[in-house]
PDB file of C-alpha atoms in Angstrom:
ATOM      1  CA  UNK A  58      -0.105   0.259   0.262  1.00 79.00           C
ATOM      2  CA  UNK A  59       2.972   2.351   1.028  1.00 81.00           C
ATOM      3  CA  UNK A  60       3.962   1.882  -2.623  1.00 81.00           C
ATOM      4  CA  UNK A  61       1.247   3.226  -4.156  1.00 86.00           C
ATOM      5  CA  UNK A  62       0.023   6.157  -2.237  1.00 89.00           C
ATOM      6  CA  UNK A  63       4.480   6.667  -2.902  1.00 87.00           C
ATOM      7  CA  UNK A  64       4.013   6.161  -6.716  1.00 86.00           C
ATOM      8  CA  UNK A  65       0.582   8.497  -6.435  1.00 90.00           C
ATOM      9  CA  UNK A  66       1.738  10.970  -4.553  1.00 91.00           C
ATOM     10  CA  UNK A  67       5.037  11.260  -7.086  1.00 88.00           C
ATOM     11  CA  UNK A  68       2.631  11.347 -10.380  1.00 86.00           C
ATOM     12  CA  UNK A  69       0.568  13.908  -8.665  1.00 89.00           C
ATOM     13  CA  UNK A  70       3.376  16.709  -7.940  1.00 90.00           C
ATOM     14  CA  UNK A  71       4.954  15.656 -11.620  1.00 85.00           C
ATOM     15  CA  UNK A  72       1.859  16.519 -12.868  1.00 85.00           C
ATOM     16  CA  UNK A  73       1.279  19.242 -10.797  1.00 89.00           C
ATOM     17  CA  UNK A  74       4.985  20.055 -11.589  1.00 87.00           C
ATOM     18  CA  UNK A  75       3.921  19.924 -15.549  1.00 84.00           C
ATOM     19  CA  UNK A  76       1.012  22.575 -15.383  1.00 85.00           C
ATOM     20  CA  UNK A  77       2.403  24.879 -13.477  1.00 89.00           C
ATOM     21  CA  UNK A  78       5.330  25.162 -16.187  1.00 88.00           C
ATOM     22  CA  UNK A  79       2.593  24.739 -19.201  1.00 87.00           C
ATOM     23  CA  UNK A  80       5.007  21.685 -20.331  1.00 85.00           C
ATOM     24  CA  UNK A  81       1.202  19.882 -20.569  1.00 83.00           C
ATOM     25  CA  UNK A  82       0.917  22.649 -23.470  1.00 87.00           C
ATOM     26  CA  UNK A  83       2.272  20.447 -27.262  1.00 86.00           C
ATOM     27  CA  UNK A  84       3.177  23.826 -28.301  1.00 88.00           C
ATOM     28  CA  UNK A  85       5.651  24.848 -25.722  1.00 88.00           C
ATOM     29  CA  UNK A  86       6.937  21.434 -26.417  1.00 85.00           C
ATOM     30  CA  UNK A  87       7.530  22.073 -30.083  1.00 87.00           C
ATOM     31  CA  UNK A  88       9.186  25.851 -29.148  1.00 90.00           C
ATOM     32  CA  UNK A  89      11.692  23.700 -27.621  1.00 89.00           C
ATOM     33  CA  UNK A  90      12.307  21.398 -29.882  1.00 86.00           C
ATOM     34  CA  UNK A  91      12.577  24.319 -32.708  1.00 88.00           C
ATOM     35  CA  UNK A  92      16.342  25.260 -32.697  1.00 89.00           C
ATOM     36  CA  UNK A  93      16.748  26.887 -36.211  1.00 91.00           C
ATOM     37  CA  UNK A  94      13.552  28.975 -35.508  1.00 88.00           C
ATOM     38  CA  UNK A  95      11.869  30.638 -32.079  1.00 89.00           C
ATOM     39  CA  UNK A  96      13.981  28.353 -29.426  1.00 91.00           C
ATOM     40  CA  UNK A  97      11.544  28.547 -26.292  1.00 91.00           C
ATOM     41  CA  UNK A  98      14.240  28.248 -23.225  1.00 91.00           C
ATOM     42  CA  UNK A  99      11.560  26.913 -20.658  1.00 91.00           C
ATOM     43  CA  UNK A 100      11.614  23.187 -21.199  1.00 89.00           C
ATOM     44  CA  UNK A 101      15.358  23.601 -20.655  1.00 92.00           C
ATOM     45  CA  UNK A 102      14.669  24.971 -17.158  1.00 92.00           C
ATOM     46  CA  UNK A 103      12.348  21.960 -16.456  1.00 90.00           C
ATOM     47  CA  UNK A 104      14.798  19.429 -16.832  1.00 90.00           C
ATOM     48  CA  UNK A 105      17.393  21.277 -15.666  1.00 94.00           C
ATOM     49  CA  UNK A 106      15.113  21.776 -12.390  1.00 92.00           C
ATOM     50  CA  UNK A 107      14.055  17.560 -12.199  1.00 90.00           C
ATOM     51  CA  UNK A 108      18.289  17.089 -12.714  1.00 94.00           C
ATOM     52  CA  UNK A 109      18.679  20.095 -10.036  1.00 96.00           C
ATOM     53  CA  UNK A 110      16.872  17.932  -7.427  1.00 93.00           C
ATOM     54  CA  UNK A 111      17.700  14.281  -8.530  1.00 91.00           C
ATOM     55  CA  UNK A 112      21.705  15.469  -8.453  1.00 95.00           C
ATOM     56  CA  UNK A 113      20.885  16.455  -5.122  1.00 96.00           C
ATOM     57  CA  UNK A 114      19.296  13.557  -3.752  1.00 93.00           C
ATOM     58  CA  UNK A 115      21.026  10.725  -5.502  1.00 91.00           C
ATOM     59  CA  UNK A 116      23.985  10.661  -2.678  1.00 93.00           C
ATOM     60  CA  UNK A 117      21.582  10.550   0.001  1.00 93.00           C
ATOM     61  CA  UNK A 118      19.512   8.338  -1.367  1.00 89.00           C
ATOM     62  CA  UNK A 119      21.739   5.497  -2.553  1.00 87.00           C
ATOM     63  CA  UNK A 120      23.100   6.098   1.419  1.00 91.00           C
ATOM     64  CA  UNK A 121      20.818   3.585   2.367  1.00 91.00           C
ATOM     65  CA  UNK A 122      20.527   0.192   2.266  1.00 91.00           C
ATOM     66  CA  UNK A 123      17.396  -0.113   0.392  1.00 89.00           C
ATOM     67  CA  UNK A 124      14.925   1.773  -0.963  1.00 86.00           C
ATOM     68  CA  UNK A 125      11.762   3.499   0.951  1.00 83.00           C
ATOM     69  CA  UNK A 126       8.936   1.428  -1.014  1.00 82.00           C
ATOM     70  CA  UNK A 127      10.724  -1.592  -2.104  1.00 82.00           C
ATOM     71  CA  UNK A 128      13.196  -4.330  -1.097  1.00 85.00           C
ATOM     72  CA  UNK A 129      15.781  -3.143  -3.412  1.00 85.00           C
ATOM     73  CA  UNK A 130      17.313  -0.158  -5.470  1.00 85.00           C
ATOM     74  CA  UNK A 131      17.647  -1.998  -9.404  1.00 81.00           C
ATOM     75  CA  UNK A 132      20.721  -2.991 -11.027  1.00 81.00           C
ATOM     76  CA  UNK A 133      22.126  -0.587 -13.488  1.00 75.00           C
ATOM     77  CA  UNK A 134      21.873  -1.369 -16.800  1.00 73.00           C
ATOM     78  CA  UNK A 135      24.963  -3.153 -18.231  1.00 74.00           C
ATOM     79  CA  UNK A 136      26.105  -3.483 -21.600  1.00 78.00           C
ATOM     80  CA  UNK A 137      25.594  -0.865 -25.403  1.00 84.00           C
ATOM     81  CA  UNK A 138      22.961   0.183 -26.255  1.00 86.00           C
ATOM     82  CA  UNK A 139      21.123  -1.933 -28.963  1.00 87.00           C
ATOM     83  CA  UNK A 140      19.242  -1.601 -32.142  1.00 87.00           C
ATOM     84  CA  UNK A 141      16.409  -1.965 -30.085  1.00 84.00           C
ATOM     85  CA  UNK A 142      17.232   0.102 -27.722  1.00 85.00           C
ATOM     86  CA  UNK A 143      18.135   3.209 -30.572  1.00 90.00           C
ATOM     87  CA  UNK A 144      14.945   2.453 -32.600  1.00 89.00           C
ATOM     88  CA  UNK A 145      12.486   2.328 -30.295  1.00 87.00           C
ATOM     89  CA  UNK A 146      14.382   6.089 -28.390  1.00 90.00           C
ATOM     90  CA  UNK A 147      14.309   7.441 -32.557  1.00 92.00           C
ATOM     91  CA  UNK A 148      10.655   6.546 -32.802  1.00 89.00           C
ATOM     92  CA  UNK A 149       9.598   8.687 -28.748  1.00 88.00           C
ATOM     93  CA  UNK A 150      11.550  11.799 -30.010  1.00 87.00           C
ATOM     94  CA  UNK A 151       9.654  11.849 -33.222  1.00 89.00           C
ATOM     95  CA  UNK A 152       6.965  11.345 -31.286  1.00 86.00           C
ATOM     96  CA  UNK A 153       7.663  14.022 -29.476  1.00 85.00           C
ATOM     97  CA  UNK A 154       8.137  16.263 -31.613  1.00 85.00           C
ATOM     98  CA  UNK A 155       5.985  15.836 -34.408  1.00 86.00           C
ATOM     99  CA  UNK A 156       3.476  15.493 -31.381  1.00 85.00           C
ATOM    100  CA  UNK A 157       4.495  17.664 -28.632  1.00 84.00           C
ATOM    101  CA  UNK A 158       3.427  15.307 -26.018  1.00 86.00           C
ATOM    102  CA  UNK A 159       5.581  12.534 -24.262  1.00 83.00           C
ATOM    103  CA  UNK A 160       3.784  10.241 -21.737  1.00 86.00           C
ATOM    104  CA  UNK A 161       3.938  11.697 -18.609  1.00 83.00           C
ATOM    105  CA  UNK A 162       2.540  15.575 -19.866  1.00 84.00           C
ATOM    106  CA  UNK A 163      -0.287  13.367 -22.479  1.00 88.00           C
ATOM    107  CA  UNK A 164      -1.757  11.680 -18.785  1.00 87.00           C
ATOM    108  CA  UNK A 165      -1.852  14.495 -17.771  1.00 84.00           C
ATOM    109  CA  UNK A 166      -3.373  16.417 -20.804  1.00 86.00           C
ATOM    110  CA  UNK A 167      -6.515  13.927 -20.365  1.00 89.00           C
ATOM    111  CA  UNK A 168      -8.092  15.850 -18.695  1.00 86.00           C
ATOM    112  CA  UNK A 169      -8.141  18.393 -21.288  1.00 87.00           C
ATOM    113  CA  UNK A 170     -10.561  16.095 -22.954  1.00 89.00           C
ATOM    114  CA  UNK A 171      -9.140  17.413 -26.242  1.00 89.00           C
ATOM    115  CA  UNK A 172      -9.062  15.044 -28.829  1.00 92.00           C
ATOM    116  CA  UNK A 173      -5.343  16.263 -30.359  1.00 90.00           C
ATOM    117  CA  UNK A 174      -4.328  14.226 -26.928  1.00 90.00           C
ATOM    118  CA  UNK A 175      -6.869  11.756 -26.430  1.00 93.00           C
ATOM    119  CA  UNK A 176      -5.838  10.561 -30.136  1.00 93.00           C
ATOM    120  CA  UNK A 177      -2.097  10.894 -28.967  1.00 92.00           C
ATOM    121  CA  UNK A 178      -2.812   8.594 -25.533  1.00 92.00           C
ATOM    122  CA  UNK A 179      -5.307   5.899 -27.748  1.00 94.00           C
ATOM    123  CA  UNK A 180      -2.340   5.615 -30.293  1.00 92.00           C
ATOM    124  CA  UNK A 181       0.389   5.723 -27.542  1.00 90.00           C
ATOM    125  CA  UNK A 182      -1.016   2.831 -25.453  1.00 92.00           C
ATOM    126  CA  UNK A 183      -1.292   0.751 -29.064  1.00 92.00           C
ATOM    127  CA  UNK A 184       2.338   1.620 -29.698  1.00 88.00           C
ATOM    128  CA  UNK A 185       3.113   0.158 -26.187  1.00 87.00           C
ATOM    129  CA  UNK A 186       0.756  -3.447 -26.914  1.00 90.00           C
ATOM    130  CA  UNK A 187       2.738  -2.940 -30.803  1.00 88.00           C
ATOM    131  CA  UNK A 188       5.761  -2.983 -29.212  1.00 84.00           C
ATOM    132  CA  UNK A 189       5.496  -6.427 -26.631  1.00 85.00           C
ATOM    133  CA  UNK A 190       4.865  -8.367 -29.847  1.00 83.00           C
ATOM    134  CA  UNK A 191       6.847 -11.714 -29.967  1.00 73.00           C
ATOM    135  CA  UNK A 192       7.461 -10.288 -33.848  1.00 66.00           C
ATOM    136  CA  UNK A 193       8.574  -7.221 -32.276  1.00 59.00           C
ATOM    137  CA  UNK A 194      10.668  -8.521 -29.618  1.00 59.00           C
ATOM    138  CA  UNK A 195      12.494 -11.288 -31.480  1.00 60.00           C
ATOM    139  CA  UNK A 196      13.059 -14.439 -30.407  1.00 49.00           C
ATOM    140  CA  UNK A 197      12.958 -13.061 -26.654  1.00 48.00           C
ATOM    141  CA  UNK A 198       8.806 -13.380 -26.314  1.00 42.00           C
ATOM    142  CA  UNK A 199       6.016 -11.433 -24.905  1.00 41.00           C
ATOM    143  CA  UNK A 200       7.188  -8.780 -22.533  1.00 43.00           C
ATOM    144  CA  UNK A 201      10.534 -10.217 -21.988  1.00 45.00           C
ATOM    145  CA  UNK A 202      13.609  -8.099 -20.923  1.00 48.00           C
ATOM    146  CA  UNK A 203      16.721  -8.543 -21.994  1.00 46.00           C
ATOM    147  CA  UNK A 204      19.741  -9.353 -20.360  1.00 44.00           C
ATOM    148  CA  UNK A 205      21.221  -6.815 -18.005  1.00 44.00           C
ATOM    149  CA  UNK A 206      17.775  -3.815 -18.134  1.00 45.00           C
ATOM    150  CA  UNK A 207      16.891  -2.691 -15.248  1.00 45.00           C
ATOM    151  CA  UNK A 208      13.892  -4.323 -13.626  1.00 44.00           C
ATOM    152  CA  UNK A 209      12.588  -1.834 -10.856  1.00 44.00           C
ATOM    153  CA  UNK A 210      11.112  -2.813  -7.357  1.00 44.00           C
ATOM    154  CA  UNK A 211      11.848  -6.904  -8.702  1.00 44.00           C
ATOM    155  CA  UNK A 212      13.482  -8.774  -6.578  1.00 44.00           C
ATOM    156  CA  UNK A 213      16.878 -10.217  -8.397  1.00 43.00           C
ATOM    157  CA  UNK A 214      18.080 -13.692  -8.124  1.00 42.00           C
ATOM    158  CA  UNK A 215      21.202 -13.812  -7.136  1.00 40.00           C
TER     159      UNK A 215
END
């Protein structure tokens, strides 16, 4: 139950921050990505604020024997980026640039009820499902993780 409450509060803080910063408006995100035109720097401050909070708290968090709401810290990704990671990153970037939404702001913007965000979120979930198909994962099967991929909140075998 504490894990669910923590996830809910984290999501709520995230959503409020996105809304207050205006990052649920795709025009702001597209303005940030428009480096050759009228560049909008505000998203850089939002990202910088998140990085600063993380950088300040990470050393304190890692001094703990384990996280507050999980049995252990997740494994760090080992190895080099593979073709699936690079292709997925490229598709994410194209979708972010064209739509002006990434998953967090898109879900936050669902409350607006606009058709653009509802179509985007529906397509996003279709993409999530398609990525889990066996042909999209090769021989690793549906929903399988590649070796060395992080298992957040999941106990690992020694």
